[in-house]
Short mmCIF file of C-alpha atoms in Angstrom, two decimals:
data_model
loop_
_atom_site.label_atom_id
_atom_site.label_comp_id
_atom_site.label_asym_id
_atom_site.label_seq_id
_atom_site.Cartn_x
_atom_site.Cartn_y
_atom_site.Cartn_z
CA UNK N 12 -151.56 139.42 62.71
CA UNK N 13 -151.84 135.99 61.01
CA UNK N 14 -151.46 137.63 57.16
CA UNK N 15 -147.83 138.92 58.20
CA UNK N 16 -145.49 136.79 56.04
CA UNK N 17 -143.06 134.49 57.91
CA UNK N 18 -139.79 133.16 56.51
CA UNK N 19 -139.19 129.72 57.24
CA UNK N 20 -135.50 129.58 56.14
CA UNK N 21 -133.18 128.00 59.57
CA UNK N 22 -130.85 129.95 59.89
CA UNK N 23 -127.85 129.04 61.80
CA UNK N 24 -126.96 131.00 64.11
CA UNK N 25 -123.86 133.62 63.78
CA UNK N 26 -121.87 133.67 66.91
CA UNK N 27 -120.50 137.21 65.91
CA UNK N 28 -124.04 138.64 65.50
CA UNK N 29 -124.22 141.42 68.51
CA UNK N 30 -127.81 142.90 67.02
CA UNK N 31 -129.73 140.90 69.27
CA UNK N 32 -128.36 143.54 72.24
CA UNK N 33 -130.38 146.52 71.24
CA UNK N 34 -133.42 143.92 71.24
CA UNK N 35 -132.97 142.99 74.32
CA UNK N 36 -135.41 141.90 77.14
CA UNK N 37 -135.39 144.06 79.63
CA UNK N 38 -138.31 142.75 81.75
CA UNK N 39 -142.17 144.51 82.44
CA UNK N 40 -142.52 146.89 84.25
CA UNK N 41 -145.23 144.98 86.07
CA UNK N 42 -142.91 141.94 87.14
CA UNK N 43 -142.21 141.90 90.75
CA UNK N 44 -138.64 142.76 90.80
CA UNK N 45 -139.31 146.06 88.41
CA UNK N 46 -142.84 147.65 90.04
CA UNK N 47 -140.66 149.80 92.43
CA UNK N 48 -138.19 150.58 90.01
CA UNK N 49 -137.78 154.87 89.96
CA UNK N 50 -135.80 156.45 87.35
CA UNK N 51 -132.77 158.71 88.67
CA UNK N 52 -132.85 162.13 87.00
CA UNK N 53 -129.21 162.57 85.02
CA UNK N 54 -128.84 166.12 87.33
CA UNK N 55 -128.53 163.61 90.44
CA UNK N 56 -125.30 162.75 91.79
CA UNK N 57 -125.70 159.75 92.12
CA UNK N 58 -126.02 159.23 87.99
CA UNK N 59 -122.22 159.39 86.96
CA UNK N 60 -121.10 157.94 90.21
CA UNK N 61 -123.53 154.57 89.32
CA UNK N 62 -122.51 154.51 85.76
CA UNK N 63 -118.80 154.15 86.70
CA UNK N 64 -119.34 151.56 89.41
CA UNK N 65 -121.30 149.95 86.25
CA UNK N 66 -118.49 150.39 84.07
CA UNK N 67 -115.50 149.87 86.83
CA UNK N 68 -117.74 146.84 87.49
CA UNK N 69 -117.88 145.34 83.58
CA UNK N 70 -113.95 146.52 83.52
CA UNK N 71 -113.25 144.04 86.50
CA UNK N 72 -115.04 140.92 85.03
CA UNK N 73 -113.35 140.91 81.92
CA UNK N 74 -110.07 141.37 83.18
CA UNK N 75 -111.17 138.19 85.57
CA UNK N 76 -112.11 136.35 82.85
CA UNK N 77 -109.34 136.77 80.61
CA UNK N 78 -106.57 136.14 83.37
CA UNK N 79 -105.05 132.80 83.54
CA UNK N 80 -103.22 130.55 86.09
CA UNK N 81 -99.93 132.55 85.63
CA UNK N 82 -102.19 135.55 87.12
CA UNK N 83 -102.53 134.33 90.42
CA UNK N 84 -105.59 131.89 89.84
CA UNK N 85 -105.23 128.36 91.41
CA UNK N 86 -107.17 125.37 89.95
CA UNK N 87 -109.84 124.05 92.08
CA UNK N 88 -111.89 121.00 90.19
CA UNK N 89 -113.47 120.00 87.18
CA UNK N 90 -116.77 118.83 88.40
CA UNK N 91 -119.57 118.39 86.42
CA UNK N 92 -118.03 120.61 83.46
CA UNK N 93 -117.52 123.13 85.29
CA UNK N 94 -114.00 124.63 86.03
CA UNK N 95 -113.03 126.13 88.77
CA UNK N 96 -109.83 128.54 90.48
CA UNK N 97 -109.84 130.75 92.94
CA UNK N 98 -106.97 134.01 93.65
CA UNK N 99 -105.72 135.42 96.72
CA UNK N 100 -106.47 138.95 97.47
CA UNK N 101 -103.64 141.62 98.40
CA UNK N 102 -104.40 142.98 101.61
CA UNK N 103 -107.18 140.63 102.28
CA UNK N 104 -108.43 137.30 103.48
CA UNK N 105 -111.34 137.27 101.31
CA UNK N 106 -110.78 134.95 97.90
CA UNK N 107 -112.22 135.37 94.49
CA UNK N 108 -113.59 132.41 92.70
CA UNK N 109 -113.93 131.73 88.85
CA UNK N 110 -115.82 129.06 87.15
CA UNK N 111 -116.18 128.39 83.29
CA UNK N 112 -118.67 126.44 81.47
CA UNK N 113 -119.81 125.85 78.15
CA UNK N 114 -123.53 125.92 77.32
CA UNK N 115 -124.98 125.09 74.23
CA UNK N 116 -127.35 128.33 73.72
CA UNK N 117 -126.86 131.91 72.54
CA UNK N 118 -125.79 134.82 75.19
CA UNK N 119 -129.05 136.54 74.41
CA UNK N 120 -130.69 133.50 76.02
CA UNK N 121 -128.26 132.90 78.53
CA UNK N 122 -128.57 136.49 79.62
CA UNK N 123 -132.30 136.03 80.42
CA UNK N 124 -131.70 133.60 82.95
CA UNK N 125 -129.04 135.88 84.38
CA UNK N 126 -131.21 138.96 84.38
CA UNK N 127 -134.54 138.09 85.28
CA UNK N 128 -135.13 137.67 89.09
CA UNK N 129 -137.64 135.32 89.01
CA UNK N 130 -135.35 132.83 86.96
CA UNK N 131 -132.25 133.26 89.43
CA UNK N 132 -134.45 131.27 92.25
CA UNK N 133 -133.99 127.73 89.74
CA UNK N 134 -130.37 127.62 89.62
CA UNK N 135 -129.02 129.30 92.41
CA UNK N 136 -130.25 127.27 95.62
CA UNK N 137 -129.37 129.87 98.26
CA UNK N 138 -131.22 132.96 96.25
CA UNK N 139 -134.18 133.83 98.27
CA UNK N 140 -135.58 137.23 96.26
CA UNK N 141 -134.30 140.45 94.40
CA UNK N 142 -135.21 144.08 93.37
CA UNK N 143 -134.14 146.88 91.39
CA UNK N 144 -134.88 149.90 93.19
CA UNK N 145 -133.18 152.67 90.84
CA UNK N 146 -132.31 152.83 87.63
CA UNK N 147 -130.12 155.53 86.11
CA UNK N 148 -129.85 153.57 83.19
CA UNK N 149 -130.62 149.96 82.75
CA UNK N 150 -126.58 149.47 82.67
CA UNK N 151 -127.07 151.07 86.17
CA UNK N 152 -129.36 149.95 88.59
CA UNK N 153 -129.56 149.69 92.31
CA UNK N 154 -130.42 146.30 93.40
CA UNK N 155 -131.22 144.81 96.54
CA UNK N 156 -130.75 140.54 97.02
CA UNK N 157 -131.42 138.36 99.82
CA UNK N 158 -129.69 134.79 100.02
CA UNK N 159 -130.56 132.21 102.57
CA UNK N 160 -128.51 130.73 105.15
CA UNK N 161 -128.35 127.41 106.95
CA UNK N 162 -129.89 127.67 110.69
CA UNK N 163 -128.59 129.07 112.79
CA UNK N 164 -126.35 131.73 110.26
CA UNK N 165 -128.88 134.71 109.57
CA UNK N 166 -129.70 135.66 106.32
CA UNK N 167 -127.36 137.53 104.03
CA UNK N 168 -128.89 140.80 102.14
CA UNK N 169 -126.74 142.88 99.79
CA UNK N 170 -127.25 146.57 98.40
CA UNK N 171 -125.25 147.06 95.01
CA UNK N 172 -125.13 148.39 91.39
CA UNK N 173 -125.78 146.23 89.08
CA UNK N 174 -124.83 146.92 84.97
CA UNK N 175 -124.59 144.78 82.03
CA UNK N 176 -122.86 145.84 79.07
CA UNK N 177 -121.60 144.10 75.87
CA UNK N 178 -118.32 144.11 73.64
CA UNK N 179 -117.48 145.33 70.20
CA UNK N 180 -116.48 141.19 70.04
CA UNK N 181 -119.71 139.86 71.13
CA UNK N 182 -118.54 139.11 75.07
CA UNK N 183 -121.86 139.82 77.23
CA UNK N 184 -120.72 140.95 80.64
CA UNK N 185 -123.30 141.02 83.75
CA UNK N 186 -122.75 141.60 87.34
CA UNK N 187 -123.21 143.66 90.61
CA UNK N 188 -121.08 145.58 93.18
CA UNK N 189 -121.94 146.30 96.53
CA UNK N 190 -122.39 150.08 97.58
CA UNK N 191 -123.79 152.14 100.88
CA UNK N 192 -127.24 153.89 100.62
CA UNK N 193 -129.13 155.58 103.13
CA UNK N 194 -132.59 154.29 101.61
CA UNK N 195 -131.32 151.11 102.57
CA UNK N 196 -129.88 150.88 105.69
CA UNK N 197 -128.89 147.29 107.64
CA UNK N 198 -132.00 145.62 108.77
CA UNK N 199 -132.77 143.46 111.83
CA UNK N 200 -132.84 139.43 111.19
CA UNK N 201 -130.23 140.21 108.16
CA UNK N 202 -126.13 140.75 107.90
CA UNK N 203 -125.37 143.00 105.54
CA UNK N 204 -122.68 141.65 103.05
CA UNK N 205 -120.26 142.77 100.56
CA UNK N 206 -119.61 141.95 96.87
CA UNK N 207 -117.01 143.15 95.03
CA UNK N 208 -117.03 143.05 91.30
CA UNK N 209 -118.82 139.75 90.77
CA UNK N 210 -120.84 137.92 88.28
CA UNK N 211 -121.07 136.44 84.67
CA UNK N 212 -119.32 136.89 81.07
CA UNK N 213 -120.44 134.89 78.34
CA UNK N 214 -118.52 134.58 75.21
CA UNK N 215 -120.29 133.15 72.27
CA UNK N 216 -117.88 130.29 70.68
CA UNK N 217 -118.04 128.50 67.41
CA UNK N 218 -120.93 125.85 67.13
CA UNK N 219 -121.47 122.52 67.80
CA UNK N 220 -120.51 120.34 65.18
CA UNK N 221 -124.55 119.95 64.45
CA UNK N 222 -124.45 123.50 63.90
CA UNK N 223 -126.06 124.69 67.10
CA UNK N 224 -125.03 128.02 68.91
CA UNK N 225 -122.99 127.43 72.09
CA UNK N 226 -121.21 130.00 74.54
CA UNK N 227 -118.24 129.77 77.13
CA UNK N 228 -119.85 130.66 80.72
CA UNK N 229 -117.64 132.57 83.35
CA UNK N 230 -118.39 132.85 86.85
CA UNK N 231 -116.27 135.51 89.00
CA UNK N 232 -117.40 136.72 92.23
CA UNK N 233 -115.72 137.98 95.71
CA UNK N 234 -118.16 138.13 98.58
CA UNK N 235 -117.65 139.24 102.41
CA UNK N 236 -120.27 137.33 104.14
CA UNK N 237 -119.45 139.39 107.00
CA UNK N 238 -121.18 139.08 110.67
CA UNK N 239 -119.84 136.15 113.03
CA UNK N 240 -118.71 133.55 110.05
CA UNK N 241 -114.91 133.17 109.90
CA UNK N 242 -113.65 134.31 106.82
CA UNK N 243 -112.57 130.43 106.37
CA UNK N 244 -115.23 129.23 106.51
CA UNK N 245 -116.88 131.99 104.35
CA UNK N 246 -114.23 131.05 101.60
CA UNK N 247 -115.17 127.22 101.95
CA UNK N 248 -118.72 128.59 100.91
CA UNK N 249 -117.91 130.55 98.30
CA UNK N 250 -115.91 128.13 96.65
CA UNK N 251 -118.74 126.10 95.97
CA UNK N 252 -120.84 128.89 93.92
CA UNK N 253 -119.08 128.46 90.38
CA UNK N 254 -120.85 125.46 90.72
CA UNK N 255 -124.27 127.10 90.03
CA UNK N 256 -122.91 126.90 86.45
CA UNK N 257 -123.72 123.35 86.32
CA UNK N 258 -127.31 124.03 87.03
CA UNK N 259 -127.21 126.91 84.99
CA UNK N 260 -126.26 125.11 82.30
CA UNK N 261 -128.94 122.24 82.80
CA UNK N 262 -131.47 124.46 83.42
CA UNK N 263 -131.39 126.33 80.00
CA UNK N 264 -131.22 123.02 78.54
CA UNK N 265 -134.17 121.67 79.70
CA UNK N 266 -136.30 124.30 79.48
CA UNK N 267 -135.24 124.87 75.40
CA UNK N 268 -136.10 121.27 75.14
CA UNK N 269 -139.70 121.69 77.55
CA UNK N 270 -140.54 124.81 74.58
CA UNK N 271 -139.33 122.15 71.64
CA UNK N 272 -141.94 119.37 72.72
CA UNK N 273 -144.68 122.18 73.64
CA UNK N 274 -144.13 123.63 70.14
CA UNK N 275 -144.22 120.69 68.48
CA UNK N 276 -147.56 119.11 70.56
CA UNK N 277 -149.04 122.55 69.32
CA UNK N 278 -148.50 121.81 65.85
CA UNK N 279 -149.85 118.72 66.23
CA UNK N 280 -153.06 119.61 68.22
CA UNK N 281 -155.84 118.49 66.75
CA UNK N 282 -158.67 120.24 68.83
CA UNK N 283 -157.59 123.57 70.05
CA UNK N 284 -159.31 123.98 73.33
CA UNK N 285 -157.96 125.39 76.79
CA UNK N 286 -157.57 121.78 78.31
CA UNK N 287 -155.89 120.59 76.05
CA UNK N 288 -153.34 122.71 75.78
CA UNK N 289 -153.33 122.54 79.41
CA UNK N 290 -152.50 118.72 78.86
CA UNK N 291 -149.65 119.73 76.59
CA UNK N 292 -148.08 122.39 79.16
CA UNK N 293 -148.47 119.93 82.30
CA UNK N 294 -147.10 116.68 79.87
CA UNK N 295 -144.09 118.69 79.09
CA UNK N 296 -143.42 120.42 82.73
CA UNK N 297 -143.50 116.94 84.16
CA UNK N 298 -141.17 115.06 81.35
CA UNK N 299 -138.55 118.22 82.01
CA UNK N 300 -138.37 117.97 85.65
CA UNK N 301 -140.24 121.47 85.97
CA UNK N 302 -143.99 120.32 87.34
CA UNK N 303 -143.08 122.18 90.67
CA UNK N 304 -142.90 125.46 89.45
CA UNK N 305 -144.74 125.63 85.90
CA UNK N 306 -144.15 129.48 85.69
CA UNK N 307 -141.27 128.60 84.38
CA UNK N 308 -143.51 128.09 81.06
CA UNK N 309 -146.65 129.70 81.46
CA UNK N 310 -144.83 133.38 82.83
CA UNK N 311 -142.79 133.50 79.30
CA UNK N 312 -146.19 132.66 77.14
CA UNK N 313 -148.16 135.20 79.07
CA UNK N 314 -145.48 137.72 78.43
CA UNK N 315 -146.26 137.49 74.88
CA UNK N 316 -150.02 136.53 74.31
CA UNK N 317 -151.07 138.85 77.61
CA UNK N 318 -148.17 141.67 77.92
CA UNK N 319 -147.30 140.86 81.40
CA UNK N 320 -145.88 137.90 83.22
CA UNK N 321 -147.20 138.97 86.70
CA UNK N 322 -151.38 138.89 87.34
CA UNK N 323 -152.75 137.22 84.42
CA UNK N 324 -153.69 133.60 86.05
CA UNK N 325 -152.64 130.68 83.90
CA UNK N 326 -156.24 129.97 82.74
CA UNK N 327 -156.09 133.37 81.35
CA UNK N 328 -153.18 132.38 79.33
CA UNK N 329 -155.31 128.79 77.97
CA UNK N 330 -158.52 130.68 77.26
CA UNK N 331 -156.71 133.67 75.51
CA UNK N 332 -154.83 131.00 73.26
CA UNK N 333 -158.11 129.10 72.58
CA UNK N 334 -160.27 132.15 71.88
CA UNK N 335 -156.83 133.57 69.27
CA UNK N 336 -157.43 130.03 67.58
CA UNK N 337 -154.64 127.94 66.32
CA UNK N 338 -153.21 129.80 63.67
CA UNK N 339 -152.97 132.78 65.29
CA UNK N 340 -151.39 131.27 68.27
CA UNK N 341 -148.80 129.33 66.33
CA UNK N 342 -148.29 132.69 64.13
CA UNK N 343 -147.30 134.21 67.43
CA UNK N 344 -145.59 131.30 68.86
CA UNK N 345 -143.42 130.83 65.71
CA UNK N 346 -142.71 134.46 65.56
CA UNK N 347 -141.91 135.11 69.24
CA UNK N 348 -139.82 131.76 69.58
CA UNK N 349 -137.27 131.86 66.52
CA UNK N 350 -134.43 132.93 68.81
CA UNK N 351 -135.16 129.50 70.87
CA UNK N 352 -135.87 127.60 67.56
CA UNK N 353 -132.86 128.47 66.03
CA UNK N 354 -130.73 126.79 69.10
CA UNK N 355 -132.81 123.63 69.29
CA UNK N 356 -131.95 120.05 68.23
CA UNK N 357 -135.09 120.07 66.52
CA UNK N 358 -134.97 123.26 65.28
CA UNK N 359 -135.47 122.37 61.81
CA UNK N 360 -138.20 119.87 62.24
CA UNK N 361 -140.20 122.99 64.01
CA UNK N 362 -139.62 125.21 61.10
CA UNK N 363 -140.92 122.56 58.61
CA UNK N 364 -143.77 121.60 60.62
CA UNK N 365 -144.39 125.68 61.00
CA UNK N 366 -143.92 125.64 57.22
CA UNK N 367 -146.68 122.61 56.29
CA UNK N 368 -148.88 124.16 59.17
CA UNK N 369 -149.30 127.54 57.61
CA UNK N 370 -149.05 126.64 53.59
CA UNK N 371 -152.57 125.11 54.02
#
C-alpha cells in the first residue's frame, strides 16, 4: 500500500465536477441504520411505485428551490445566515418552509452529513434515531425517523421514501416523503406524522475568493405533526427548522477544521504509539467543541483503517494505526482525505507537509 504513488498537486476544486456522484458513500452495511436494510426484488410492486415517489419527490424540491417570492413564498428572517420564507398551501392549513445557506464545502461532503443517520443527531436537536428498512434502489428507500417532543407532546415517528438524485448541472437533491405500509403500522407512545416532499438541495457555487469550494444550502420541508397539536402551533414549530442550516453549516466547519489539526499533529508525530495519537484525537475533539461525542472522528477513521464504523472499539482504531506504522497510516490518511484536504484553509500546507513527509 505505501509504494502506490501519490500526487501532491492541490487542486482546486471544480464546482461543475459531478464525478464524485458515482463515488459516492453510501454507508456499511454494518452501520446501525443499514443492518436491516432488505433489497426489494424489481418484480415487486412496490419497485416502480417507490422510484416515482423518489423521483416525484426530487421533482418537488427543485421546483421549491428555484421558486421565488413572486411564487407565493413570504420572507421570514435572516438569522444567523440563514434565510428563511414560508408558502401557503391550497386547500390546506399546513405551511411549507424554505431556508438557504451558504457553506463553504463541496456537496459530496455536505451530502454525508445529510445521509448518514448517525450524523443527523449533531445538527438537528429534535432527531432522536433513523432506519432504512427497504431499498429498491439506493434512490429509493423506505425509511423510518423518530423526532422528540417537549413533555408532555408524544413523540413524532414518520414512515417515508427517501431518494437522492443529482442534476446534469451539478444540483444534489435529497429528501423523504411520507407513505402508508403495513410493516409499519402506528405504534403506541408515538403520533404518526406526515411529510410531504421535504428536505435539502445543494447547489455548488463559485469559490471563495481564497479559492475554496462553497455550495448554496436549501431547506424545504412540509410536515403534519398531526395528533392533538393545533396546526398553529405546529406551523410556529416548523418555522423554526430552516434554522438547522445554521448548525449544519457550523458543524461541517468544525469538523473539516478538527481533521485539518489531526492531520497535521500526525505529520508532526514524532513517536507513533496508540496514546499518543489518542492525545492528538482527544486535543482536537476538545479545541472543536466535539469531546462529547468523539465518534464524530474516530467512526470516519475506523471506516477506513477497519472497514466498518460500528463494533470496532476506538482502541482498535489506535492500536491498528500504531501496528500500520506512520507511513502507512499517513499513506492512507492522505489518500482517503483529499476530498476534505482540498476544501481546507490549510489545504495546501497538508499537501506540502504530505509531500516532505513521504520524499524522505
Amino acid at each position: 500500500m505505501a509504494d502506490e504513488p501519490l500526487d501532491f498537486t492541490f487542486k482546486k476544486v471544480d464546482d461543475k465536477d459531478t464525478t464524485w456522484y458515482a463515488r459516492r458513500e453510501l454507508g456499511h452495511p454494518d452501520d446501525p441504520y443499514n443492518k436491516n436494510c432488505k433489497k426489494v426484488s424489481k418484480d415487486d410492486p412496490q419497485y416502480k411505485e417507490w422510484l416515482k415517489i423518489g423521483a416525484d419527490l426530487c421533482d418537488q424540491l427543485e421546483k421549491d428551490i428555484l421558486q421565488d417570492e413572486g411564487d407565493g413564498w413570504v420572507f421570514l428572517a435572516d438569522t444567523d445566515g440563514v434565510v428563511s420564507h414560508r408558502k401557503e398551501n391550497e386547500g390546506s392549513n399546513i405551511l411549507t418552509f424554505k431556508g438557504c445557506t451558504v457553506i463553504p464545502s463541496t456537496a459530496e461532503i455536505i451530502r454525508l452529513f445529510l445521509i448518514q443517520m448517525d450524523q443527523r443527531k449533531y445538527w438537528d436537536p429534535t432527531f432522536v434515531e433513523g432506519n432504512f428498512e427497504y431499498e429498491a434502489e439506493v434512490t429509493a428507500r423506505l425509511v423510518t425517523n423518530v423526532y422528540s417532543a417537549p413533555w408532555p407532546v408524544s413523540y413524532r415517528d414518520f414512515v417515508c421514501i427517501a431518494s437522492e438524485a443529482l442534476r446534469e448541472d451539478g444540483l444534489f437533491l435529497a429528501g423523504i416523503h411520507s407513505i402508508e405500509h403495513d410493516e409499519f403500522p402506528d405504534r403506541d407512545g408515538f403520533v404518526r406524522g406526515i411529510i410531504y416532499s421535504s428536505g435539502f438541495v445543494i447547489k455548488p457555487i463559485e469559490g471563495t475568493p481564497d479559492g475554496l469550494p462553497q455550495c448554496r444550502v436549501w431547506y424545504t420541508g412540509t410536515v403534519d405533526t398531526a395528533g392533538w397539536i393545533p396546526v398553529a402551533v405546529a406551523n410556529v414549530v416548523n418555522s423554526n427548522q430552516p434554522q438547522n442550516l445554521a448548525s449544519l453549516r457550523k458543524l461541517v466547519i468544525s469538523v473539516a477544521d478538527m481533521l485539518m489539526d489531526v492531520i497535521k499533529d500526525l505529520f508532526r508525530l514524532e513517536s507513533f504509539t496508540a496514546a499518543n495519537i489518542e492525545n492528538i484525537f482527544s486535543s482536537a475533539l476538545e479545541k472543536h467543541g466535539h469531546d462529547e461525542h468523539p465518534d464524530i472522528l474516530y467512526d470516519a477513521l475506523k471506516n477506513y483503517f477497519l472497514e466498518k464504523r460500528v463494533g470496532p472499539t476506538d482502541e482498535d482504531l489506535l492500536n491498528q494505526m500504531e501496528t500500520q506504522g506512520k507511513k502507512n497510516t499517513m499513506h492512507k490518511i492522505f489518500r482517503s482525505f483529499q476530498h476534505y484536504m482540498l476544501t481546507m484553509k490549510d489545504g495546501k500546507e497538508i499537501y506540502a507537509m504530505a509531500q516532505e513527509f513521504f520524499s524522505k
